[in-house]
Amino acid sequence: MHFTRRRFLQGSAATAMAAGIGSGFGFREARAASPILRAGEGLARLAPGEYPETKVWSYGDAVPGPAIRLRQGERLTRRFVNALPQPSTVHWHGVRIANAMDGVPGVTQDAVPPGGSFDYDFTVPDAGTYWYHPHNRTWEQLARGLYGPLIVEEADPPAVDRDEILVLDDWRLDENAQIHEESFGAMHDWAHAGRIGNWITVNGKGESRISVKKNERLRLRLINAANARIFHLSLKGLKAWTVALDGQPLDAPVPADRLSLGPAQRIDLIADVVAGEGEEAFLTSHERTRSGEETFALTGFPVSGAARDAALADPPPLPPNPVPALGDLDAARREVLQMEGGAMGRMQGAMMGGGFMQMRDLAGAGKVWAFNGRADMGEEPWITVARGETVRIALTNDTAWPHAMHLHGHHFRQLGAAGPGPLRDTLLMDQAETAEIAFVADNPGDWLLHCHMVEHSAGGMMTWLRVQA
Ligand code: C2O
Ligand code: CU
């Protein structure tokens, strides 16, 4: 198997980069005694040693930020301290959270100004893999390194030898390994695929390694923290099953072959090491490049020693979370969401503020996408639903781009010919694809529905709905 090394791209010219191995990695575990989550400016060694460290914005002085781990049903308290030069908030992505703690400026709280703080305090109803990130100027703050994992452990966790979090990110760096700031807010990114980068990290490292043993059973928690990149992944030397998507367990483990991981999505895998002693297993990324598809090693798993003589039996499913079952789908409320705009689309214009604006004027105001003909959030909710109502939303992607549709405060299921699919909080939709999702609106408050390609949401792919108390 041949792996191509990562490289920086400056403009269209590829600059060859020497190989460098990160000096091991790990998360700084959040200290239980410290309820502070501080966001500030710092440095991170994203690139190999011959490059300077990268100036980043980070939580707890680390990229990713501290892994917050707690037990299902426990209370999470953090004082968010903003030492950034911009207002910010913390959004706890995928948590079926109390609305006031959802971290959306202008909707659930005011943005926290530089020097300010905000006390987050909520309970986590579901076990699984979640993450936290800012929800103000996300297209800049996320790209600068503000994200961290939030892990909620099952009351009865599955039997594994090792539980590893792998946070994937896609950075746009210049030839000095610094964040490419000039392209923040670039309309070209906003109207196309979003801010696609040129330097991929796992847990903040260009090359990450985890030592394993033959026949060892791993739980791998994949989190896509990139602004816009969709990862196409596979595993070599690991026999793996998908056991949860976006934190929510599957009814039965599914053998993991090729995996798509859209922005903000998570996949929990149970992976048994089948590579032999002295070999290396890999998490790999498949990317379309000029020369066709290339395979890159994201994380290597060098194998030394054996955990046991023979492979374990196939894993059982994870215990289910207390997500309410969908009500009667025939009697459910039906809504339609038309996604439009972007480059190579046919949108002529959209409503913004009180009136209709032509595409050119919209673009001048930073909007290039629309939901149902609206390019801004609007003063009134898109829909208001009764608490406990089952809602069906038919989504039509009438654009030339894929999108990652994310609903706050709830998990939904995609409806298909074979019945409702797995619970998710973020749905990847291909260009021109239609999909129907359904969820029980059991969580009162005002909730966003947006594309998680964060340039797209900033550019108009964002709306909100109200669940009555
Ligand atoms: Cu990851 Cu609106 O959020
Ligand atoms: Cu999008």
PDB file of C-alpha atoms in Angstrom, residues 158-377:
ATOM      1  CA  PRO A 158     -19.119  -1.452  25.773  1.00  0.00           C
ATOM      2  CA  ALA A 159     -16.155  -3.688  26.516  1.00  0.00           C
ATOM      3  CA  VAL A 160     -13.172  -2.268  24.632  1.00  0.00           C
ATOM      4  CA  ASP A 161      -9.453  -2.239  25.357  1.00  0.00           C
ATOM      5  CA  ARG A 162      -9.009   1.373  24.359  1.00  0.00           C
ATOM      6  CA  ASP A 163     -11.242   4.367  23.681  1.00  0.00           C
ATOM      7  CA  GLU A 164      -9.734   6.923  21.300  1.00  0.00           C
ATOM      8  CA  ILE A 165     -11.080  10.225  20.020  1.00  0.00           C
ATOM      9  CA  LEU A 166      -9.982  11.220  16.515  1.00  0.00           C
ATOM     10  CA  VAL A 167     -10.898  14.809  15.642  1.00  0.00           C
ATOM     11  CA  LEU A 168     -10.381  15.520  11.964  1.00  0.00           C
ATOM     12  CA  ASP A 169      -9.781  19.038  10.713  1.00  0.00           C
ATOM     13  CA  ASP A 170      -8.896  20.701   7.435  1.00  0.00           C
ATOM     14  CA  TRP A 171      -6.786  23.856   7.684  1.00  0.00           C
ATOM     15  CA  ARG A 172      -5.945  26.420   5.060  1.00  0.00           C
ATOM     16  CA  LEU A 173      -2.328  27.275   5.799  1.00  0.00           C
ATOM     17  CA  ASP A 174       0.172  29.413   3.956  1.00  0.00           C
ATOM     18  CA  GLU A 175       3.747  28.403   3.218  1.00  0.00           C
ATOM     19  CA  ASN A 176       4.779  29.411   6.741  1.00  0.00           C
ATOM     20  CA  ALA A 177       2.133  27.117   8.178  1.00  0.00           C
ATOM     21  CA  GLN A 178       0.060  30.114   9.285  1.00  0.00           C
ATOM     22  CA  ILE A 179      -3.704  30.336   8.904  1.00  0.00           C
ATOM     23  CA  HIS A 180      -4.581  31.947   5.601  1.00  0.00           C
ATOM     24  CA  GLU A 181      -6.410  34.995   6.920  1.00  0.00           C
ATOM     25  CA  GLU A 182      -6.833  36.927   3.681  1.00  0.00           C
ATOM     26  CA  SER A 183      -9.378  34.388   2.478  1.00  0.00           C
ATOM     27  CA  PHE A 184     -11.661  34.698   5.502  1.00  0.00           C
ATOM     28  CA  GLY A 185     -15.002  35.798   4.149  1.00  0.00           C
ATOM     29  CA  ALA A 186     -13.989  35.161   0.529  1.00  0.00           C
ATOM     30  CA  MET A 187     -17.165  35.068  -1.521  1.00  0.00           C
ATOM     31  CA  HIS A 188     -15.668  32.427  -3.779  1.00  0.00           C
ATOM     32  CA  ASP A 189     -15.562  29.974  -0.867  1.00  0.00           C
ATOM     33  CA  TRP A 190     -19.007  31.008   0.298  1.00  0.00           C
ATOM     34  CA  ALA A 191     -20.595  30.400  -3.101  1.00  0.00           C
ATOM     35  CA  HIS A 192     -18.719  27.167  -3.812  1.00  0.00           C
ATOM     36  CA  ALA A 193     -17.748  24.280  -1.522  1.00  0.00           C
ATOM     37  CA  GLY A 194     -16.874  26.442   1.497  1.00  0.00           C
ATOM     38  CA  ARG A 195     -13.417  26.942   2.954  1.00  0.00           C
ATOM     39  CA  ILE A 196     -11.607  23.820   1.809  1.00  0.00           C
ATOM     40  CA  GLY A 197      -8.114  23.641   3.236  1.00  0.00           C
ATOM     41  CA  ASN A 198      -4.757  22.166   2.320  1.00  0.00           C
ATOM     42  CA  TRP A 199      -3.539  20.667   5.587  1.00  0.00           C
ATOM     43  CA  ILE A 200      -5.416  17.904   7.353  1.00  0.00           C
ATOM     44  CA  THR A 201      -4.872  17.103  10.996  1.00  0.00           C
ATOM     45  CA  VAL A 202      -6.101  14.434  13.355  1.00  0.00           C
ATOM     46  CA  ASN A 203      -6.079  15.658  16.945  1.00  0.00           C
ATOM     47  CA  GLY A 204      -4.084  18.668  15.788  1.00  0.00           C
ATOM     48  CA  LYS A 205      -1.291  16.607  14.192  1.00  0.00           C
ATOM     49  CA  GLY A 206      -0.413  16.251  10.547  1.00  0.00           C
ATOM     50  CA  GLU A 207       0.603  12.695  11.273  1.00  0.00           C
ATOM     51  CA  SER A 208      -0.834  10.934  14.253  1.00  0.00           C
ATOM     52  CA  ARG A 209       0.022   7.532  15.601  1.00  0.00           C
ATOM     53  CA  ILE A 210      -1.559   5.306  18.213  1.00  0.00           C
ATOM     54  CA  SER A 211       0.264   2.147  19.276  1.00  0.00           C
ATOM     55  CA  VAL A 212      -1.966  -0.894  19.423  1.00  0.00           C
ATOM     56  CA  LYS A 213      -1.774  -4.642  19.961  1.00  0.00           C
ATOM     57  CA  LYS A 214      -2.822  -7.441  17.692  1.00  0.00           C
ATOM     58  CA  ASN A 215      -6.466  -8.461  18.367  1.00  0.00           C
ATOM     59  CA  GLU A 216      -6.976  -5.415  20.494  1.00  0.00           C
ATOM     60  CA  ARG A 217     -10.503  -3.950  20.432  1.00  0.00           C
ATOM     61  CA  LEU A 218     -10.653  -0.171  19.966  1.00  0.00           C
ATOM     62  CA  ARG A 219     -13.496   2.244  20.134  1.00  0.00           C
ATOM     63  CA  LEU A 220     -12.739   5.046  17.701  1.00  0.00           C
ATOM     64  CA  ARG A 221     -14.755   8.238  17.951  1.00  0.00           C
ATOM     65  CA  LEU A 222     -14.418  10.183  14.712  1.00  0.00           C
ATOM     66  CA  ILE A 223     -15.413  13.846  14.733  1.00  0.00           C
ATOM     67  CA  ASN A 224     -15.279  16.113  11.683  1.00  0.00           C
ATOM     68  CA  ALA A 225     -14.424  19.618  12.907  1.00  0.00           C
ATOM     69  CA  ALA A 226     -13.620  21.008   9.446  1.00  0.00           C
ATOM     70  CA  ASN A 227     -15.405  24.073   8.125  1.00  0.00           C
ATOM     71  CA  ALA A 228     -16.521  22.403   4.932  1.00  0.00           C
ATOM     72  CA  ARG A 229     -14.567  19.286   3.966  1.00  0.00           C
ATOM     73  CA  ILE A 230     -16.357  15.967   3.604  1.00  0.00           C
ATOM     74  CA  PHE A 231     -14.002  13.128   4.503  1.00  0.00           C
ATOM     75  CA  HIS A 232     -14.136   9.814   2.655  1.00  0.00           C
ATOM     76  CA  LEU A 233     -12.512   7.313   4.951  1.00  0.00           C
ATOM     77  CA  SER A 234     -11.561   3.701   5.154  1.00  0.00           C
ATOM     78  CA  LEU A 235      -9.603   1.457   7.482  1.00  0.00           C
ATOM     79  CA  LYS A 236      -6.715  -0.866   6.711  1.00  0.00           C
ATOM     80  CA  GLY A 237      -5.652  -3.595   9.098  1.00  0.00           C
ATOM     81  CA  LEU A 238      -8.679  -2.968  11.300  1.00  0.00           C
ATOM     82  CA  LYS A 239     -11.934  -4.893  11.207  1.00  0.00           C
ATOM     83  CA  ALA A 240     -14.479  -2.257  12.119  1.00  0.00           C
ATOM     84  CA  TRP A 241     -18.174  -1.774  12.705  1.00  0.00           C
ATOM     85  CA  THR A 242     -20.110   1.464  12.873  1.00  0.00           C
ATOM     86  CA  VAL A 243     -21.964   1.435  16.182  1.00  0.00           C
ATOM     87  CA  ALA A 244     -23.202   5.036  16.407  1.00  0.00           C
ATOM     88  CA  LEU A 245     -23.770   8.039  14.150  1.00  0.00           C
ATOM     89  CA  ASP A 246     -23.818  11.577  15.506  1.00  0.00           C
ATOM     90  CA  GLY A 247     -23.731  10.136  19.018  1.00  0.00           C
ATOM     91  CA  GLN A 248     -26.791   7.922  18.573  1.00  0.00           C
ATOM     92  CA  PRO A 249     -26.370   4.130  18.620  1.00  0.00           C
ATOM     93  CA  LEU A 250     -27.391   2.044  15.617  1.00  0.00           C
ATOM     94  CA  ASP A 251     -29.853  -0.774  16.261  1.00  0.00           C
ATOM     95  CA  ALA A 252     -27.147  -3.171  15.123  1.00  0.00           C
ATOM     96  CA  PRO A 253     -23.455  -2.665  14.312  1.00  0.00           C
ATOM     97  CA  VAL A 254     -22.784  -2.269  10.574  1.00  0.00           C
ATOM     98  CA  PRO A 255     -19.478  -3.401   9.021  1.00  0.00           C
ATOM     99  CA  ALA A 256     -17.483  -0.247   8.248  1.00  0.00           C
ATOM    100  CA  ASP A 257     -16.104  -0.190   4.746  1.00  0.00           C
ATOM    101  CA  ARG A 258     -16.053   3.243   3.105  1.00  0.00           C
ATOM    102  CA  LEU A 259     -17.250   5.955   5.454  1.00  0.00           C
ATOM    103  CA  SER A 260     -18.427   9.478   4.639  1.00  0.00           C
ATOM    104  CA  LEU A 261     -17.982  12.009   7.392  1.00  0.00           C
ATOM    105  CA  GLY A 262     -19.547  15.369   6.605  1.00  0.00           C
ATOM    106  CA  PRO A 263     -18.795  18.549   8.528  1.00  0.00           C
ATOM    107  CA  ALA A 264     -19.924  18.212  12.173  1.00  0.00           C
ATOM    108  CA  GLN A 265     -20.807  14.542  11.799  1.00  0.00           C
ATOM    109  CA  ARG A 266     -19.468  11.834  14.099  1.00  0.00           C
ATOM    110  CA  ILE A 267     -19.013   8.111  13.705  1.00  0.00           C
ATOM    111  CA  ASP A 268     -18.323   5.706  16.555  1.00  0.00           C
ATOM    112  CA  LEU A 269     -16.512   2.582  15.456  1.00  0.00           C
ATOM    113  CA  ILE A 270     -15.627  -0.617  17.209  1.00  0.00           C
ATOM    114  CA  ALA A 271     -12.413  -1.675  15.502  1.00  0.00           C
ATOM    115  CA  ASP A 272     -10.458  -4.879  16.073  1.00  0.00           C
ATOM    116  CA  VAL A 273      -6.773  -4.882  15.169  1.00  0.00           C
ATOM    117  CA  VAL A 274      -6.227  -7.548  12.517  1.00  0.00           C
ATOM    118  CA  ALA A 275      -2.864  -6.249  11.272  1.00  0.00           C
ATOM    119  CA  GLY A 276      -0.012  -8.416  12.486  1.00  0.00           C
ATOM    120  CA  GLU A 277       2.699  -7.591  14.982  1.00  0.00           C
ATOM    121  CA  GLY A 278       5.264  -5.290  13.413  1.00  0.00           C
ATOM    122  CA  GLU A 279       2.729  -4.029  10.871  1.00  0.00           C
ATOM    123  CA  GLU A 280       0.772  -0.805  10.923  1.00  0.00           C
ATOM    124  CA  ALA A 281      -2.973  -0.338  10.564  1.00  0.00           C
ATOM    125  CA  PHE A 282      -4.360   2.927   9.190  1.00  0.00           C
ATOM    126  CA  LEU A 283      -7.256   5.283   9.079  1.00  0.00           C
ATOM    127  CA  THR A 284      -7.055   6.615   5.545  1.00  0.00           C
ATOM    128  CA  SER A 285      -8.666   9.418   3.619  1.00  0.00           C
ATOM    129  CA  HIS A 286      -9.530   9.152  -0.061  1.00  0.00           C
ATOM    130  CA  GLU A 287      -9.356  12.408  -1.939  1.00  0.00           C
ATOM    131  CA  ARG A 288      -9.929  13.376  -5.498  1.00  0.00           C
ATOM    132  CA  THR A 289      -6.873  15.199  -6.766  1.00  0.00           C
ATOM    133  CA  ARG A 290      -5.692  16.256 -10.190  1.00  0.00           C
ATOM    134  CA  SER A 291      -4.056  12.901 -10.656  1.00  0.00           C
ATOM    135  CA  GLY A 292      -7.168  10.947  -9.748  1.00  0.00           C
ATOM    136  CA  GLU A 293      -8.006   9.536  -6.344  1.00  0.00           C
ATOM    137  CA  GLU A 294      -5.249   9.465  -3.790  1.00  0.00           C
ATOM    138  CA  THR A 295      -5.156   7.737  -0.444  1.00  0.00           C
ATOM    139  CA  PHE A 296      -3.644   9.535   2.516  1.00  0.00           C
ATOM    140  CA  ALA A 297      -2.789   8.075   5.895  1.00  0.00           C
ATOM    141  CA  LEU A 298      -4.551  10.079   8.596  1.00  0.00           C
ATOM    142  CA  THR A 299      -3.716   8.007  11.639  1.00  0.00           C
ATOM    143  CA  GLY A 300      -1.307   5.100  11.849  1.00  0.00           C
ATOM    144  CA  PHE A 301      -1.749   2.277  14.335  1.00  0.00           C
ATOM    145  CA  PRO A 302       1.609   0.494  14.694  1.00  0.00           C
ATOM    146  CA  VAL A 303       1.077  -2.985  16.083  1.00  0.00           C
ATOM    147  CA  SER A 304       3.349  -4.445  18.729  1.00  0.00           C
ATOM    148  CA  GLY A 305       2.500  -7.341  20.973  1.00  0.00           C
ATOM    149  CA  ALA A 306      -0.828  -9.120  21.148  1.00  0.00           C
ATOM    150  CA  ALA A 307      -3.821  -8.371  23.345  1.00  0.00           C
ATOM    151  CA  ARG A 308      -5.122 -11.933  23.026  1.00  0.00           C
ATOM    152  CA  ASP A 309      -4.590 -15.002  20.900  1.00  0.00           C
ATOM    153  CA  ALA A 310      -7.744 -14.828  18.826  1.00  0.00           C
ATOM    154  CA  ALA A 311     -10.110 -12.134  17.609  1.00  0.00           C
ATOM    155  CA  LEU A 312     -13.100 -11.296  19.785  1.00  0.00           C
ATOM    156  CA  ALA A 313     -16.650 -12.112  18.749  1.00  0.00           C
ATOM    157  CA  ASP A 314     -18.520  -9.418  16.784  1.00  0.00           C
ATOM    158  CA  PRO A 315     -19.539  -6.503  19.017  1.00  0.00           C
ATOM    159  CA  PRO A 316     -23.075  -6.084  20.360  1.00  0.00           C
ATOM    160  CA  PRO A 317     -24.994  -2.838  19.747  1.00  0.00           C
ATOM    161  CA  LEU A 318     -24.586   0.086  22.144  1.00  0.00           C
ATOM    162  CA  PRO A 319     -27.428   0.626  24.604  1.00  0.00           C
ATOM    163  CA  PRO A 320     -30.110   2.935  23.149  1.00  0.00           C
ATOM    164  CA  ASN A 321     -30.549   6.539  24.270  1.00  0.00           C
ATOM    165  CA  PRO A 322     -33.861   7.928  25.548  1.00  0.00           C
ATOM    166  CA  VAL A 323     -34.808   9.664  22.286  1.00  0.00           C
ATOM    167  CA  PRO A 324     -38.588   9.655  21.809  1.00  0.00           C
ATOM    168  CA  ALA A 325     -39.911   7.346  19.081  1.00  0.00           C
ATOM    169  CA  LEU A 326     -41.402   8.973  15.994  1.00  0.00           C
ATOM    170  CA  GLY A 327     -45.161   9.338  16.190  1.00  0.00           C
ATOM    171  CA  ASP A 328     -47.608   8.426  13.444  1.00  0.00           C
ATOM    172  CA  LEU A 329     -45.837   9.484  10.255  1.00  0.00           C
ATOM    173  CA  ASP A 330     -49.024   9.596   8.207  1.00  0.00           C
ATOM    174  CA  ALA A 331     -50.576  12.042  10.637  1.00  0.00           C
ATOM    175  CA  ALA A 332     -47.332  13.997  11.077  1.00  0.00           C
ATOM    176  CA  ARG A 333     -47.016  17.610  10.156  1.00  0.00           C
ATOM    177  CA  ARG A 334     -45.318  18.079   6.768  1.00  0.00           C
ATOM    178  CA  GLU A 335     -43.034  20.927   5.825  1.00  0.00           C
ATOM    179  CA  VAL A 336     -40.928  21.659   2.780  1.00  0.00           C
ATOM    180  CA  LEU A 337     -37.468  23.209   2.720  1.00  0.00           C
ATOM    181  CA  GLN A 338     -36.056  24.269  -0.617  1.00  0.00           C
ATOM    182  CA  MET A 339     -32.279  24.772  -0.607  1.00  0.00           C
ATOM    183  CA  GLU A 340     -31.078  27.048  -3.357  1.00  0.00           C
ATOM    184  CA  GLY A 341     -28.333  29.367  -4.521  1.00  0.00           C
ATOM    185  CA  GLY A 342     -24.577  29.103  -4.818  1.00  0.00           C
ATOM    186  CA  ALA A 343     -22.353  29.069  -7.848  1.00  0.00           C
ATOM    187  CA  MET A 344     -23.738  27.290 -10.889  1.00  0.00           C
ATOM    188  CA  GLY A 345     -27.202  27.445  -9.379  1.00  0.00           C
ATOM    189  CA  ARG A 346     -30.294  29.014 -10.820  1.00  0.00           C
ATOM    190  CA  MET A 347     -31.329  31.293  -7.981  1.00  0.00           C
ATOM    191  CA  GLN A 348     -32.200  34.753  -9.294  1.00  0.00           C
ATOM    192  CA  GLY A 349     -32.535  36.416  -5.930  1.00  0.00           C
ATOM    193  CA  ALA A 350     -34.169  35.998  -2.540  1.00  0.00           C
ATOM    194  CA  MET A 351     -35.948  37.785   0.260  1.00  0.00           C
ATOM    195  CA  MET A 352     -33.721  39.631   2.663  1.00  0.00           C
ATOM    196  CA  GLY A 353     -34.991  41.924   5.381  1.00  0.00           C
ATOM    197  CA  GLY A 354     -38.279  43.311   4.114  1.00  0.00           C
ATOM    198  CA  GLY A 355     -37.821  42.850   0.384  1.00  0.00           C
ATOM    199  CA  PHE A 356     -36.670  40.836  -2.581  1.00  0.00           C
ATOM    200  CA  MET A 357     -33.044  41.286  -3.660  1.00  0.00           C
ATOM    201  CA  GLN A 358     -31.404  40.296  -6.913  1.00  0.00           C
ATOM    202  CA  MET A 359     -28.493  37.869  -6.720  1.00  0.00           C
ATOM    203  CA  ARG A 360     -25.893  40.583  -7.291  1.00  0.00           C
ATOM    204  CA  ASP A 361     -27.216  42.726  -4.438  1.00  0.00           C
ATOM    205  CA  LEU A 362     -27.516  39.704  -2.204  1.00  0.00           C
ATOM    206  CA  ALA A 363     -23.890  38.799  -2.856  1.00  0.00           C
ATOM    207  CA  GLY A 364     -22.962  42.378  -1.994  1.00  0.00           C
ATOM    208  CA  ALA A 365     -24.638  41.772   1.369  1.00  0.00           C
ATOM    209  CA  GLY A 366     -22.747  38.497   1.817  1.00  0.00           C
ATOM    210  CA  LYS A 367     -25.645  36.208   0.958  1.00  0.00           C
ATOM    211  CA  VAL A 368     -25.488  33.687  -1.867  1.00  0.00           C
ATOM    212  CA  TRP A 369     -27.830  30.951  -0.665  1.00  0.00           C
ATOM    213  CA  ALA A 370     -31.426  30.762   0.477  1.00  0.00           C
ATOM    214  CA  PHE A 371     -33.905  28.476   2.209  1.00  0.00           C
ATOM    215  CA  ASN A 372     -37.426  28.737   0.816  1.00  0.00           C
ATOM    216  CA  GLY A 373     -36.508  31.967  -0.934  1.00  0.00           C
ATOM    217  CA  ARG A 374     -35.123  33.687   2.213  1.00  0.00           C
ATOM    218  CA  ALA A 375     -31.450  34.537   2.541  1.00  0.00           C
ATOM    219  CA  ASP A 376     -31.554  35.754   6.146  1.00  0.00           C
ATOM    220  CA  MET A 377     -32.910  34.295   9.357  1.00  0.00           C
TER     221      MET A 377
END
